[in-house]
Short mmCIF file of C-alpha atoms in Angstrom, two decimals:
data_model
loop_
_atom_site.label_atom_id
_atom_site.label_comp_id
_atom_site.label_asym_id
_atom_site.label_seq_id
_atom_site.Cartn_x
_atom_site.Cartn_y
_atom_site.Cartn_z
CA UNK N 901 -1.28 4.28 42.69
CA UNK N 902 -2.34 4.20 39.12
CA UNK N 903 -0.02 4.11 35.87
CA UNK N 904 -0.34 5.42 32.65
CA UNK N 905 1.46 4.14 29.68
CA UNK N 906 1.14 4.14 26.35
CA UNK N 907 1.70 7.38 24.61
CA UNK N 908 3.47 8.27 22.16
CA UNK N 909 4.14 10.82 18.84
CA UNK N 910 1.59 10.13 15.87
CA UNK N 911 0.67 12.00 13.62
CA UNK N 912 -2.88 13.52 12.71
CA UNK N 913 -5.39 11.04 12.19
CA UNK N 914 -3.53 8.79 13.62
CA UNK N 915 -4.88 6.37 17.15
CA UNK N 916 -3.24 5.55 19.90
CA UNK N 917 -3.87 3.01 22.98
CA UNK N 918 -3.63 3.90 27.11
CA UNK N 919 -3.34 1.93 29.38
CA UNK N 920 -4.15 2.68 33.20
CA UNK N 921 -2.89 -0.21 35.38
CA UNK N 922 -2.62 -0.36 39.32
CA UNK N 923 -0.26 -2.46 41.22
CA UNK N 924 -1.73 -2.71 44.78
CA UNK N 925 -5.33 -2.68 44.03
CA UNK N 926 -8.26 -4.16 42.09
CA UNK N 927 -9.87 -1.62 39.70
CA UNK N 928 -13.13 -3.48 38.84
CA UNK N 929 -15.27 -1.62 41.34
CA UNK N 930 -13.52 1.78 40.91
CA UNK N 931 -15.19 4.01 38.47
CA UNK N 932 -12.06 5.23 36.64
CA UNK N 933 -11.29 8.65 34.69
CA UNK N 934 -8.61 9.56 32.13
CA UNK N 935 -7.26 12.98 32.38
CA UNK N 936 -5.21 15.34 30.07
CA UNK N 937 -2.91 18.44 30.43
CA UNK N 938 -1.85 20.46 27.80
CA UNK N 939 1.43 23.11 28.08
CA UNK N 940 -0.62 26.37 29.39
CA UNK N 941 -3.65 24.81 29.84
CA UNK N 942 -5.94 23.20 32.87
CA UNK N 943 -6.61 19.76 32.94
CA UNK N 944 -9.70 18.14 32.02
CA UNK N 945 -11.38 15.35 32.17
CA UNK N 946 -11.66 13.40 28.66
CA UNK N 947 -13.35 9.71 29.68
CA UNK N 948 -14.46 7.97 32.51
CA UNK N 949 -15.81 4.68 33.01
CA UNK N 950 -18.52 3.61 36.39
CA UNK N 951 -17.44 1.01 38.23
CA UNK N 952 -20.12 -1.73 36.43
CA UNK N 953 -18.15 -1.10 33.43
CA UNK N 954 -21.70 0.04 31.62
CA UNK N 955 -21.82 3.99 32.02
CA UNK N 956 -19.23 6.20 30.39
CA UNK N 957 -19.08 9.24 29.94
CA UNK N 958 -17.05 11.50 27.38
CA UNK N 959 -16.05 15.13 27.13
CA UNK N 960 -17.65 16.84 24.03
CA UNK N 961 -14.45 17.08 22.20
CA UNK N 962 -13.50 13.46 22.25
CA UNK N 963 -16.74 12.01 21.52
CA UNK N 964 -16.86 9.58 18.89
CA UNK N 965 -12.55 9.27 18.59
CA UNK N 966 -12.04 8.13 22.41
CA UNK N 967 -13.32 5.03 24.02
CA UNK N 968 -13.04 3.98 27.18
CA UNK N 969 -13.04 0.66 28.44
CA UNK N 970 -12.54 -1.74 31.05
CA UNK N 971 -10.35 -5.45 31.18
CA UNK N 972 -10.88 -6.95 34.29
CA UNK N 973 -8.87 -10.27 33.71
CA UNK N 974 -6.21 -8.06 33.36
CA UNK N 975 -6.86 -5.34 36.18
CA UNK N 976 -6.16 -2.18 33.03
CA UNK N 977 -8.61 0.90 31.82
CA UNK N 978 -7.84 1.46 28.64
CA UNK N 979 -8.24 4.46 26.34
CA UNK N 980 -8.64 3.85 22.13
CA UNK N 981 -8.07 6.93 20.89
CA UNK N 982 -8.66 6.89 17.14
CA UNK N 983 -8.72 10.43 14.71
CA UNK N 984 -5.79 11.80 16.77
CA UNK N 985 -5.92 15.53 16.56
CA UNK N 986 -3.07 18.34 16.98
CA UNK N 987 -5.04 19.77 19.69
CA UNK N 988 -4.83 16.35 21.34
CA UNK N 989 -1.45 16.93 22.61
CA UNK N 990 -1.14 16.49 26.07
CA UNK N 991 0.08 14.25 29.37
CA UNK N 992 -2.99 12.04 29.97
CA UNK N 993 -3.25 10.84 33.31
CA UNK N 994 -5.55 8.17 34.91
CA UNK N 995 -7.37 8.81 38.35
CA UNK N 996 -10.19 7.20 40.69
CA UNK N 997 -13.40 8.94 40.66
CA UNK N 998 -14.96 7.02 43.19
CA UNK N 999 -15.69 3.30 44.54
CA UNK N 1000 -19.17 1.53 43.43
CA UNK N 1001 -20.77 4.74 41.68
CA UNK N 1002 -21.29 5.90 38.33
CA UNK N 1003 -19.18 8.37 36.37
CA UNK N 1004 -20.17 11.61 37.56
CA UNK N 1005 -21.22 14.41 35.37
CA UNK N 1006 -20.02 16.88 34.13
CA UNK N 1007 -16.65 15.33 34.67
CA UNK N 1008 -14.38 16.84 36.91
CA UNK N 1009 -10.54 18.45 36.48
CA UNK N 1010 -8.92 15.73 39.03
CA UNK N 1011 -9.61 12.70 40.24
CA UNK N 1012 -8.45 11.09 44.10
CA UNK N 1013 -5.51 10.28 45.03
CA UNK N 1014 -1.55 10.78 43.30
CA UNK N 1015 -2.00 11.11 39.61
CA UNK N 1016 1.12 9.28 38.73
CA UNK N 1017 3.80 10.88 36.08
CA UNK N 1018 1.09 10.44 32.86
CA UNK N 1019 1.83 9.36 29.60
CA UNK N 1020 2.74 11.92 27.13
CA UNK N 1021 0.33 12.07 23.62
CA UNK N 1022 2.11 14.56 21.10
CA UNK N 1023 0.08 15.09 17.32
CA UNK N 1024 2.12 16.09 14.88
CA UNK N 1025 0.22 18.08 12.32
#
């Protein structure tokens, strides 16, 4: 099962840090993807990250503020988010996308497996 954590309220413009962590299993050969949901809306996919760590992949609207990344000593994904916008707001999850592969594209709406309870991003304007 994988954790989110790291959320928080900032304000526009702002960054934040997410953290994806996993207690019973080794995430270096997992190609990993970071989620959102917004009140109202479907989730998409925002980043993911291949299981070599080289090939990421972004959604159009967070290209160039997000940043995905990988910290194997430390068995975390993590997600710099910098430029923080209102439309930002949402609970960002973290998911497997599959075991030894690249991301795949486009990315999906879910990844396998429970999603975990997310960690909530809210912009203030």
């Amino acid at each position: 099962q994988l954790q989110a954590s790291g959320g928080g309220l900032v304000q526009a413009g702002g960054s934040l840090r997410l953290s994806c962590t996993a207690s019973r299993v080794s995430l270096d050969k997992y190609t990993i993807g970071w989620f959102r949901q917004a009140p109202g809306k479907e989730r998409e996919g925002v980043a993911c990250i291949g299981s070599s760590g080289a090939h990421t992949i972004y959604t159009d609207s967070v290209k160039g503020r997000f940043t995905i990344s990988r910290d194997i000593a430390e068995n975390t994904v993590a997600l710099q988010i910098t430029g923080l916008k209102p439309d930002d707001t949402a609970l960002y999850y973290c998911m497997l996308l599959g075991y030894g592969r690249p991301c795949p594209d486009p990315l999906p709406n879910s990844g396998y497996g429970y999603q975990g309870q997310g960690t909530q991003v809210t912009v203030s304007s």
